[in-house]
JSON list of C-alpha atoms and ligand atoms in Angstrom, two decimals:
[
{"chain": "A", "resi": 326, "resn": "UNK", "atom": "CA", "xyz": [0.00, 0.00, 0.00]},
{"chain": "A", "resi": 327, "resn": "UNK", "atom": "CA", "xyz": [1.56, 3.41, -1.10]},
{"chain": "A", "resi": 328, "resn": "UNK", "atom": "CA", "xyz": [1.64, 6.76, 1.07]},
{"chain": "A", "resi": 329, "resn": "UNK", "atom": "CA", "xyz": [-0.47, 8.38, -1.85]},
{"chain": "A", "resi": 330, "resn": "UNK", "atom": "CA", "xyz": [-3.21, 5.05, -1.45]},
{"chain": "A", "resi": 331, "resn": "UNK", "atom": "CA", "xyz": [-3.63, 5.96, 1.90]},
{"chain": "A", "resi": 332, "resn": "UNK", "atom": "CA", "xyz": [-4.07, 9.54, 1.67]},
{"chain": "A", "resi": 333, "resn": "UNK", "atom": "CA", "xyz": [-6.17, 9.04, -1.02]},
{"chain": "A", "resi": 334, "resn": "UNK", "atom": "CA", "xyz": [-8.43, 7.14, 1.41]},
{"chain": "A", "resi": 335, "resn": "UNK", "atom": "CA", "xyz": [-8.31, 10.19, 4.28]},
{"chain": "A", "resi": 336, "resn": "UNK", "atom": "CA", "xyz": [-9.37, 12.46, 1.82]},
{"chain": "A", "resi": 337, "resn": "UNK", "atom": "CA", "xyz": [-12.33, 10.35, -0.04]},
{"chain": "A", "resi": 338, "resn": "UNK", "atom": "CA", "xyz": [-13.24, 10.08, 4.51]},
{"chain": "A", "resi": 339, "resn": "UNK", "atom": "CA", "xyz": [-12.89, 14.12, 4.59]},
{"chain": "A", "resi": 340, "resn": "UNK", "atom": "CA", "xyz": [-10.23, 12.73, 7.22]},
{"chain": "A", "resi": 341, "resn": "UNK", "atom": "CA", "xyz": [-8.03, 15.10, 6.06]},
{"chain": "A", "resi": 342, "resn": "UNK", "atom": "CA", "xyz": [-8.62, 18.47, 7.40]},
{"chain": "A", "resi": 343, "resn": "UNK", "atom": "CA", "xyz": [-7.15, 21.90, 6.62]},
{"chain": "A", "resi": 344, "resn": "UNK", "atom": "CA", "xyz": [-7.59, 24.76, 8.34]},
{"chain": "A", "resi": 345, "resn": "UNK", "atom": "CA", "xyz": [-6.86, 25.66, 12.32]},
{"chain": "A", "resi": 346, "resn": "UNK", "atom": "CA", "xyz": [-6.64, 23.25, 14.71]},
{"chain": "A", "resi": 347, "resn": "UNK", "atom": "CA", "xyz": [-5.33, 23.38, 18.49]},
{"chain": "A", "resi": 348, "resn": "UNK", "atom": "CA", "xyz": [-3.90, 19.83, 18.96]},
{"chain": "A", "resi": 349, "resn": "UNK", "atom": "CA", "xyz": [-3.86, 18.10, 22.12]},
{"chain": "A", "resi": 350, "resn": "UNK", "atom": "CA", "xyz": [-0.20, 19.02, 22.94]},
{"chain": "A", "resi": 351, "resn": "UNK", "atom": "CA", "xyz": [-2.10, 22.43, 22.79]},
{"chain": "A", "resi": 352, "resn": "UNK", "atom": "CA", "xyz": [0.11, 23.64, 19.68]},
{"chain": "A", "resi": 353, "resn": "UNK", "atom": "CA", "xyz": [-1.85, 25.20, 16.92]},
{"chain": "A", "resi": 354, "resn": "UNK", "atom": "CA", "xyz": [-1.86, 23.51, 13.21]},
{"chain": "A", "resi": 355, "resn": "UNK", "atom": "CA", "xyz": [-2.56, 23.91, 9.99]},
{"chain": "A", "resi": 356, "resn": "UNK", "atom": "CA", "xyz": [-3.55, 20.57, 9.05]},
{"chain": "A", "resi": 357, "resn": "UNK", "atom": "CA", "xyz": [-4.42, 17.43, 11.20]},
{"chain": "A", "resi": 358, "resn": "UNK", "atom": "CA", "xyz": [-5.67, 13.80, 10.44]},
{"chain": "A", "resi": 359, "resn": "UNK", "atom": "CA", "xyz": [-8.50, 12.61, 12.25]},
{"chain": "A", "resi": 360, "resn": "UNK", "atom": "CA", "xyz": [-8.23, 9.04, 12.38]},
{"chain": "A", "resi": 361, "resn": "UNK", "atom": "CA", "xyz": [-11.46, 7.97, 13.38]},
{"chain": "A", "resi": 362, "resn": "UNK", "atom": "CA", "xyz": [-13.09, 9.51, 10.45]},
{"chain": "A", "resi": 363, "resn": "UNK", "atom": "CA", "xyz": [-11.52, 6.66, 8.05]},
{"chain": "A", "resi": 364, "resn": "UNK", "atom": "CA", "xyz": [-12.28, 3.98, 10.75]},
{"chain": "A", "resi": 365, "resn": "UNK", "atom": "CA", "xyz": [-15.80, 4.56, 11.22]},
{"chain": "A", "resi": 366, "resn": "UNK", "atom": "CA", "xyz": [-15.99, 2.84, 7.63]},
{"chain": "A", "resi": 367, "resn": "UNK", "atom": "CA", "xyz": [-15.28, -0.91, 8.02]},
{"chain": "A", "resi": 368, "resn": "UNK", "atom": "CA", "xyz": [-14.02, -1.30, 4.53]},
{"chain": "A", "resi": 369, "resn": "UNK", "atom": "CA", "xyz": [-11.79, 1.23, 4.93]},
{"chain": "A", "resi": 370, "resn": "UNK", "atom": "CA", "xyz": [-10.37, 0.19, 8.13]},
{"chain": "A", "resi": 371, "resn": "UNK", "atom": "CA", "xyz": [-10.26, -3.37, 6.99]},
{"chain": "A", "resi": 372, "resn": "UNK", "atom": "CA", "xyz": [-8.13, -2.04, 4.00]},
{"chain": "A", "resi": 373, "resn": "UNK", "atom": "CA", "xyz": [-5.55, -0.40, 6.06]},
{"chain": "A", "resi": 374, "resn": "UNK", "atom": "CA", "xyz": [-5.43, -3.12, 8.80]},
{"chain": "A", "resi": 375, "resn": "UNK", "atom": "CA", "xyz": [-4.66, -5.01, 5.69]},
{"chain": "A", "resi": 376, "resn": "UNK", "atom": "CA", "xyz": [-1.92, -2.35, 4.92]},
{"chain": "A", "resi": 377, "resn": "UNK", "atom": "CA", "xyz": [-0.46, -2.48, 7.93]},
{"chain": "A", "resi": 378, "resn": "UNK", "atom": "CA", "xyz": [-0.80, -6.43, 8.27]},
{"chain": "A", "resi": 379, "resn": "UNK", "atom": "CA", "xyz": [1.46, -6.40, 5.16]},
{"chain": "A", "resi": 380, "resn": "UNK", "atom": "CA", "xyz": [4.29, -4.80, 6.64]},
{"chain": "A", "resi": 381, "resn": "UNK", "atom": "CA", "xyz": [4.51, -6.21, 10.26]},
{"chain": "A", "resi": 382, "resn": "UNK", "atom": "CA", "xyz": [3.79, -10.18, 9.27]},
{"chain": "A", "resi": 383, "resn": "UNK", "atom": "CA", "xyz": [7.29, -11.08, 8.87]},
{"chain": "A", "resi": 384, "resn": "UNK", "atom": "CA", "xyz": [7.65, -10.02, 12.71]},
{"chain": "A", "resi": 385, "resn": "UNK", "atom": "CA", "xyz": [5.80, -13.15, 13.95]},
{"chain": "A", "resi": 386, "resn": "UNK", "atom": "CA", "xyz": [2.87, -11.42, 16.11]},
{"chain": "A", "resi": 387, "resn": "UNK", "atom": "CA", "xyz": [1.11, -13.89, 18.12]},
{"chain": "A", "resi": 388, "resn": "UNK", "atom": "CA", "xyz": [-1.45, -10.85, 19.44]},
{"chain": "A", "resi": 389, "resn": "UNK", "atom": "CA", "xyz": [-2.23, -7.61, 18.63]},
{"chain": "A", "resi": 390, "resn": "UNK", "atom": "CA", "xyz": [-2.09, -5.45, 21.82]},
{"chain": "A", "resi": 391, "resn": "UNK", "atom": "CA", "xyz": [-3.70, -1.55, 20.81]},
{"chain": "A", "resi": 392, "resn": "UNK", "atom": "CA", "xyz": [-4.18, 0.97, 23.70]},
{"chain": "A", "resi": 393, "resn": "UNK", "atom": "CA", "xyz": [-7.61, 2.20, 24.12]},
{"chain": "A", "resi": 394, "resn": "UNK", "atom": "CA", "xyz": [-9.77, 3.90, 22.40]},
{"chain": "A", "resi": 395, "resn": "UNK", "atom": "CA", "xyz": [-7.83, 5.08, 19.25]},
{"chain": "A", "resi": 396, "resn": "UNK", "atom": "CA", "xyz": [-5.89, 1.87, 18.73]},
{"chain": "A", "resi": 397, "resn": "UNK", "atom": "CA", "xyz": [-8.91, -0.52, 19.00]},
{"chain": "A", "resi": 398, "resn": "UNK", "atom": "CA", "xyz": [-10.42, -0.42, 15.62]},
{"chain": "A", "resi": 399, "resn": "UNK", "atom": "CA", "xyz": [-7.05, -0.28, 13.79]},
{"chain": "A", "resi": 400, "resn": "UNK", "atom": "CA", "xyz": [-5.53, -3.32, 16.44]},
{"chain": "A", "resi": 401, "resn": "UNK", "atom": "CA", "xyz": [-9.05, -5.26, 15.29]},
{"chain": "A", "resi": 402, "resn": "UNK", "atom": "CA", "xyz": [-8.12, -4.95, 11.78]},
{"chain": "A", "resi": 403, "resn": "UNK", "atom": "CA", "xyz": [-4.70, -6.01, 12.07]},
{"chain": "A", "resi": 404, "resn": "UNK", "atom": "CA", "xyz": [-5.40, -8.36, 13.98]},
{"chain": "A", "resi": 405, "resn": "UNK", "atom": "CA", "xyz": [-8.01, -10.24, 11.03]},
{"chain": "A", "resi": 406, "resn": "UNK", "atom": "CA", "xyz": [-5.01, -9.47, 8.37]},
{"chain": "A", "resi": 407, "resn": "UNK", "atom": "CA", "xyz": [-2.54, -11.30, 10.36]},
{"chain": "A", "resi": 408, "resn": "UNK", "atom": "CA", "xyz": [-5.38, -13.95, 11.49]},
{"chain": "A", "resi": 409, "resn": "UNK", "atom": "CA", "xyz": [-4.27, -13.59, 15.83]},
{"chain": "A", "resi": 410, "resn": "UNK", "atom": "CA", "xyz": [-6.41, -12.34, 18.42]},
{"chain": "A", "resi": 411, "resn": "UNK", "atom": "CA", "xyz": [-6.34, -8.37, 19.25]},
{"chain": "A", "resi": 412, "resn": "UNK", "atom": "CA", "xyz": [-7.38, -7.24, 22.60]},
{"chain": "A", "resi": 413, "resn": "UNK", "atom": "CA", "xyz": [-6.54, -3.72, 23.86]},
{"chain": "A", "resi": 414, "resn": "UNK", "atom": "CA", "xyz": [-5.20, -1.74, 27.26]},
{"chain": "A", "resi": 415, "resn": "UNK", "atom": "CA", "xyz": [-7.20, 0.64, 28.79]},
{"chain": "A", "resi": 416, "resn": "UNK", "atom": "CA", "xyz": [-6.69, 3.74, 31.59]},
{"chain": "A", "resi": 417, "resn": "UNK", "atom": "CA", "xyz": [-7.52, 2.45, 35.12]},
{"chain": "A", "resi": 418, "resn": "UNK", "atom": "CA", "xyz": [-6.85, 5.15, 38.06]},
{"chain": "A", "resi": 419, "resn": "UNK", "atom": "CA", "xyz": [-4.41, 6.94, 34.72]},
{"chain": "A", "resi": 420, "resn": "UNK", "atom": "CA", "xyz": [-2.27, 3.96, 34.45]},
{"chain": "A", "resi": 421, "resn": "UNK", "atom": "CA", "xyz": [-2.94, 1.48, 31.48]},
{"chain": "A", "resi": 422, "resn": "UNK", "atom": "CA", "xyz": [-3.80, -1.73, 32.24]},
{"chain": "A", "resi": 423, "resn": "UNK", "atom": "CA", "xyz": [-5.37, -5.06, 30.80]},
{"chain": "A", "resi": 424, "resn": "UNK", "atom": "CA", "xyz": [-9.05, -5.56, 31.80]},
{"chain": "A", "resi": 425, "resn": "UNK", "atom": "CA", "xyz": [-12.25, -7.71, 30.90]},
{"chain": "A", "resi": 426, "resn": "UNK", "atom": "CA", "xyz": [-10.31, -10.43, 31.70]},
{"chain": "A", "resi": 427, "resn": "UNK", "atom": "CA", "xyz": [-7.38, -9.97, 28.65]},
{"chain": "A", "resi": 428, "resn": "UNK", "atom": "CA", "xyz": [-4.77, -11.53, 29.82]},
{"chain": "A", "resi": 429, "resn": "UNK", "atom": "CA", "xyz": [-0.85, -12.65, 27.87]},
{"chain": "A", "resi": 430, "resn": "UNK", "atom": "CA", "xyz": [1.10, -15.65, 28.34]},
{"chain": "A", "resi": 431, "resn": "UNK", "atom": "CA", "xyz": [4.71, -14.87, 28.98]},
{"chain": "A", "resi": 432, "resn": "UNK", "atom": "CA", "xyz": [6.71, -15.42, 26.47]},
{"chain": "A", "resi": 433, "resn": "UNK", "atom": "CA", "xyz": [3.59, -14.37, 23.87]},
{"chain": "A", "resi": 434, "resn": "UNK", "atom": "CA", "xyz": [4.76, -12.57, 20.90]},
{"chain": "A", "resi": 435, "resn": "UNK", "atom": "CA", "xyz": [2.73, -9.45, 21.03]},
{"chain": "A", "resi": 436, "resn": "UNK", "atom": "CA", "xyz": [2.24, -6.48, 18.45]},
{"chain": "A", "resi": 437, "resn": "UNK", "atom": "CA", "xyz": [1.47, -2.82, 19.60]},
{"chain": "A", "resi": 438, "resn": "UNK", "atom": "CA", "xyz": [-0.85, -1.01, 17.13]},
{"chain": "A", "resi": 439, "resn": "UNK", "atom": "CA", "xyz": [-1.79, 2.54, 17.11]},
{"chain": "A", "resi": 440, "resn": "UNK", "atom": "CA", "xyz": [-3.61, 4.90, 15.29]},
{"chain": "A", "resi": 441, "resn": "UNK", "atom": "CA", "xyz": [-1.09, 7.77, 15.40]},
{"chain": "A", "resi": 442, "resn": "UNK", "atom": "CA", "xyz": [2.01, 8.18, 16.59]},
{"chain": "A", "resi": 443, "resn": "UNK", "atom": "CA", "xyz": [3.40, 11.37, 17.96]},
{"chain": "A", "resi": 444, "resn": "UNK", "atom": "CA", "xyz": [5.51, 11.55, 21.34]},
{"chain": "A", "resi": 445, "resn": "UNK", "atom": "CA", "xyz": [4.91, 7.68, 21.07]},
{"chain": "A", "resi": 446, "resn": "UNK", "atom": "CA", "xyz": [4.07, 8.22, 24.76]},
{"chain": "A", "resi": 447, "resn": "UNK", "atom": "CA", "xyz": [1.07, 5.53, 24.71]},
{"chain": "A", "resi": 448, "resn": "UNK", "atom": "CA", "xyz": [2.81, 3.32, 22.44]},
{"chain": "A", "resi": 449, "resn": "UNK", "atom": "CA", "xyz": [5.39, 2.56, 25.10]},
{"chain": "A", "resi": 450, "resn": "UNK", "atom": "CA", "xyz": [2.81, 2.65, 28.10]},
{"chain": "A", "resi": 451, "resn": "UNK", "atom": "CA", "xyz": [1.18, -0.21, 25.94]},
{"chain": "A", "resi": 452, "resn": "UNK", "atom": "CA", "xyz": [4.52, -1.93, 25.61]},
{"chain": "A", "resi": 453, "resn": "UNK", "atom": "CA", "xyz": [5.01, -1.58, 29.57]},
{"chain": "A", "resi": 454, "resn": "UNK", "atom": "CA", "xyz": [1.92, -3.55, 29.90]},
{"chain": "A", "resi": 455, "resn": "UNK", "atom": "CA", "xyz": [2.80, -6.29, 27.89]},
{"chain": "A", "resi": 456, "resn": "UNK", "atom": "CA", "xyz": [6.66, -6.61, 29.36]},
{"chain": "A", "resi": 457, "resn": "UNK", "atom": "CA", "xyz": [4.92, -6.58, 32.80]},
{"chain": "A", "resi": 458, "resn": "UNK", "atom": "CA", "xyz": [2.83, -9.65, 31.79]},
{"chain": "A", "resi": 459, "resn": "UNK", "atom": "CA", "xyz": [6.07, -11.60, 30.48]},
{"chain": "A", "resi": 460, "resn": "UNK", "atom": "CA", "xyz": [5.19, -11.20, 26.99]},
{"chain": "A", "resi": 461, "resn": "UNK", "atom": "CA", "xyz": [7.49, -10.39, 24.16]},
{"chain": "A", "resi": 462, "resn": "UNK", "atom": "CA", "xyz": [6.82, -7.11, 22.70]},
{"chain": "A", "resi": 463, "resn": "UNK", "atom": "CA", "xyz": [7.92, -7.90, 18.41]},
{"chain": "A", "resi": 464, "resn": "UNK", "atom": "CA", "xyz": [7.16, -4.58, 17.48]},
{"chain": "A", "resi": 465, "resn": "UNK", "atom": "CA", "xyz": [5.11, -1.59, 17.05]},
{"chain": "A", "resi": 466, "resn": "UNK", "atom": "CA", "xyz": [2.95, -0.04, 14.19]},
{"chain": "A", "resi": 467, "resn": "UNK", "atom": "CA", "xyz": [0.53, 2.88, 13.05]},
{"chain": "A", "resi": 468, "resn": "UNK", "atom": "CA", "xyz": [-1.67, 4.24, 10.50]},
{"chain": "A", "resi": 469, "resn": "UNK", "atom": "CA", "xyz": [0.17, 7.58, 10.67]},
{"chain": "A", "resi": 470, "resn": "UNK", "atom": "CA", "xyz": [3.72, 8.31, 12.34]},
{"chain": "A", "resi": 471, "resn": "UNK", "atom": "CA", "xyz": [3.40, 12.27, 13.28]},
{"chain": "A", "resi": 472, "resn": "UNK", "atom": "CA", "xyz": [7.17, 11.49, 15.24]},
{"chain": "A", "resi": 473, "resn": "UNK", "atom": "CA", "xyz": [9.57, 12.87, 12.23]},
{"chain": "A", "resi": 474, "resn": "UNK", "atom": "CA", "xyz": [11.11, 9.64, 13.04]},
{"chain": "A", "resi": 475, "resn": "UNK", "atom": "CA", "xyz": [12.01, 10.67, 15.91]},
{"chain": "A", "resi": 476, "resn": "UNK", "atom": "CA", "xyz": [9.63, 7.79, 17.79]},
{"chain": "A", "resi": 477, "resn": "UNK", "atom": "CA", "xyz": [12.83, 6.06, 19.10]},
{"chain": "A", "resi": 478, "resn": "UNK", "atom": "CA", "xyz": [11.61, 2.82, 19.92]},
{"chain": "A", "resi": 479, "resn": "UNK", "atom": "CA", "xyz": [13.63, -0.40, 20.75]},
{"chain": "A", "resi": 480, "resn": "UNK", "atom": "CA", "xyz": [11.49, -2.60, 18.87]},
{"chain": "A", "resi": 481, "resn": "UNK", "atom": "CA", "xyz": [10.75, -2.28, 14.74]},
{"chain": "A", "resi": 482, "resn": "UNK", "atom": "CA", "xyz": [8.39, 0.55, 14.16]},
{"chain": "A", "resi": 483, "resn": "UNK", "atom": "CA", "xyz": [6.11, 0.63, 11.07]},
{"chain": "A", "resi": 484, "resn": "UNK", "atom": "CA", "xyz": [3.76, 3.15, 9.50]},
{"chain": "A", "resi": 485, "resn": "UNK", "atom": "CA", "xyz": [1.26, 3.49, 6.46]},
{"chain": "A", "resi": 486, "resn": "UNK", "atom": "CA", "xyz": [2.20, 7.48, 6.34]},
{"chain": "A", "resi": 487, "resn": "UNK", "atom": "CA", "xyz": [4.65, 9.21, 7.60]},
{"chain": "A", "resi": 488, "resn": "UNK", "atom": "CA", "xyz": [3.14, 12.65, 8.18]},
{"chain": "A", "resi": 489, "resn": "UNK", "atom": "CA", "xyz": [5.38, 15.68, 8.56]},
{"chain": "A", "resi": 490, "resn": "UNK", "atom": "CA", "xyz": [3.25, 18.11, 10.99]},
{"chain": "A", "resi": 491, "resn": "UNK", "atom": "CA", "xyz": [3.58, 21.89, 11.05]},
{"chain": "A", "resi": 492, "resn": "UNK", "atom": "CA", "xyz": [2.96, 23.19, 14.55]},
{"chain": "A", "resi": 493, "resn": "UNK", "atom": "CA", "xyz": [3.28, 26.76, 15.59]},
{"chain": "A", "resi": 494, "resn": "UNK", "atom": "CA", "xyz": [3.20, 28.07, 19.42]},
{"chain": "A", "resi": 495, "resn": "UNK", "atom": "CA", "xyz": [-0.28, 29.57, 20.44]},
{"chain": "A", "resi": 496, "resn": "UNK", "atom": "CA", "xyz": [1.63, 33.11, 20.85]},
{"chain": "A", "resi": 497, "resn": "UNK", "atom": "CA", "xyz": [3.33, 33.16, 18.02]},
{"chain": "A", "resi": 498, "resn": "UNK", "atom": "CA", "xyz": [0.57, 31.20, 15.10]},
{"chain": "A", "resi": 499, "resn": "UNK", "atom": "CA", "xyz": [0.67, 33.16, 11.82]},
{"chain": "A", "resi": 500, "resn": "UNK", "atom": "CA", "xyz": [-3.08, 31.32, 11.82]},
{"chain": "A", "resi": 501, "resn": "UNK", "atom": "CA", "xyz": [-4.04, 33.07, 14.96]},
{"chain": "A", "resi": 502, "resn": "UNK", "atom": "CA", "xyz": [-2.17, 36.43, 13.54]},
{"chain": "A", "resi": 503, "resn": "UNK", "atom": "CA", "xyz": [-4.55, 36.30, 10.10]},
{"chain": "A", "resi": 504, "resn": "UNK", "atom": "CA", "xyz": [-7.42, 36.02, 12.55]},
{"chain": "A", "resi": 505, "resn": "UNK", "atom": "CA", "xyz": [-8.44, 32.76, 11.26]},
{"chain": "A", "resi": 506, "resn": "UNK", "atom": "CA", "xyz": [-10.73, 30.89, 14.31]},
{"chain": "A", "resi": 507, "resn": "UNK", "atom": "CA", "xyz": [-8.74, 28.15, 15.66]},
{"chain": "A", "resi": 508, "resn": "UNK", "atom": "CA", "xyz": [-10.69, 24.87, 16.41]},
{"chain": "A", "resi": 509, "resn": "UNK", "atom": "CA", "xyz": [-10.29, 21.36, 18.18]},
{"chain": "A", "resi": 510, "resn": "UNK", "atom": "CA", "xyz": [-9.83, 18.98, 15.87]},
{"chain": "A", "resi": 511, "resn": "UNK", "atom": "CA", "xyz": [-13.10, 16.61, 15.81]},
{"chain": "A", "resi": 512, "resn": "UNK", "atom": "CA", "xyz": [-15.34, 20.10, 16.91]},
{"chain": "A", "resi": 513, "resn": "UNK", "atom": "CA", "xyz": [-15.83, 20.26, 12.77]},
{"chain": "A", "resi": 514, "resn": "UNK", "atom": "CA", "xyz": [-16.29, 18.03, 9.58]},
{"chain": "A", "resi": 515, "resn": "UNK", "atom": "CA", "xyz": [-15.71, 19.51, 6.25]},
{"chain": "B", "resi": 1657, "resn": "LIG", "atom": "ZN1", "xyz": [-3.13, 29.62, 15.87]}
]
């Protein structure tokens, strides 16, 4: 699956949206991805889990392991290209943590799928969780890697689209200076 294929796909989702946006790192932006807005078609989702299940099957995944909620849909979808289980880690008291009675064996060969990937923060909070339960972590993937490569993992890291962001501090946002309203990402559809 090509970078252009899957961009295609954001845009024929509106997924891809221009404009203003205050991201969750509170930095402002002039573009963002929303995710969700692909996924909430299954054929789409089904044909970037597909995507994705292309370039991590060589790494041996037993179970696909997605932090919740943005990884679950993607982690379902890889998880029926590579034909394993998926099950997902969710925030208990802040921390991440397997419920509903997921559990991994040690020594289980586990992939971490996300939807993005910026700080890759989550990604290795959802690799914690799996070390703690004695599992092997194999490796880590996304739809879209917003890191600039700079996700530093110590496992293989794939993506579908590497996405250079623009971000601009909220005092000093040439957006903000043209007096263009700034929005939360999600708060509007095109
Ligand atoms: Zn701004």
């Amino acid at each position: 699956m090509t970078e252009a294929e899957v961009l295609t796909i954001f845009r024929q989702s509106s997924a891809l949206l221009e404009g203003h946006f205050r991201l969750s790192s509170g930095l402002h932006s002039p573009g963002y991805l929303q995710c969700a807005l692909v996924l909430q078609h299954p054929r789409e989702a089904e044909t970037l889990g597909a995507g994705l299940g292309a370039l991590v099957r060589s790494l041996g995944a037993q179970t696909v392991l997605s932090p919740a909620l943005g990884g679950i849909v993607i982690g379902q979808e890889v998880g029926r290209a590579l034909g394993v289980r998926a099950i997902f880690a969710e925030r208990q008291e802040g921390m991440l943590a397997l419920r509903r009675g997921f559990a991994l064996d040690p020594g289980e060969r586990v992939l971490v799928v996300e939807d993005v990937v910026t700080t890759s923060g989550s990604t290795r909070e959802t690799m914690d969780v799996a070390r703690a339960a004695g599992a092997v972590v194999v490796g880590a993937c996304a739809i879209v890697d917003r890191s600039g490569g700079k996700q530093g993992l110590d496992v293989p890291f794939h993506a579908l689209l590497p996405m250079e962001v623009t971000t601009y501090q909220p005092d000093d946002c040439p957006l903000c200076r043209q007096g263009i309203p700034v929005t939360k990402p999600g708060s509007r559809v095109k």
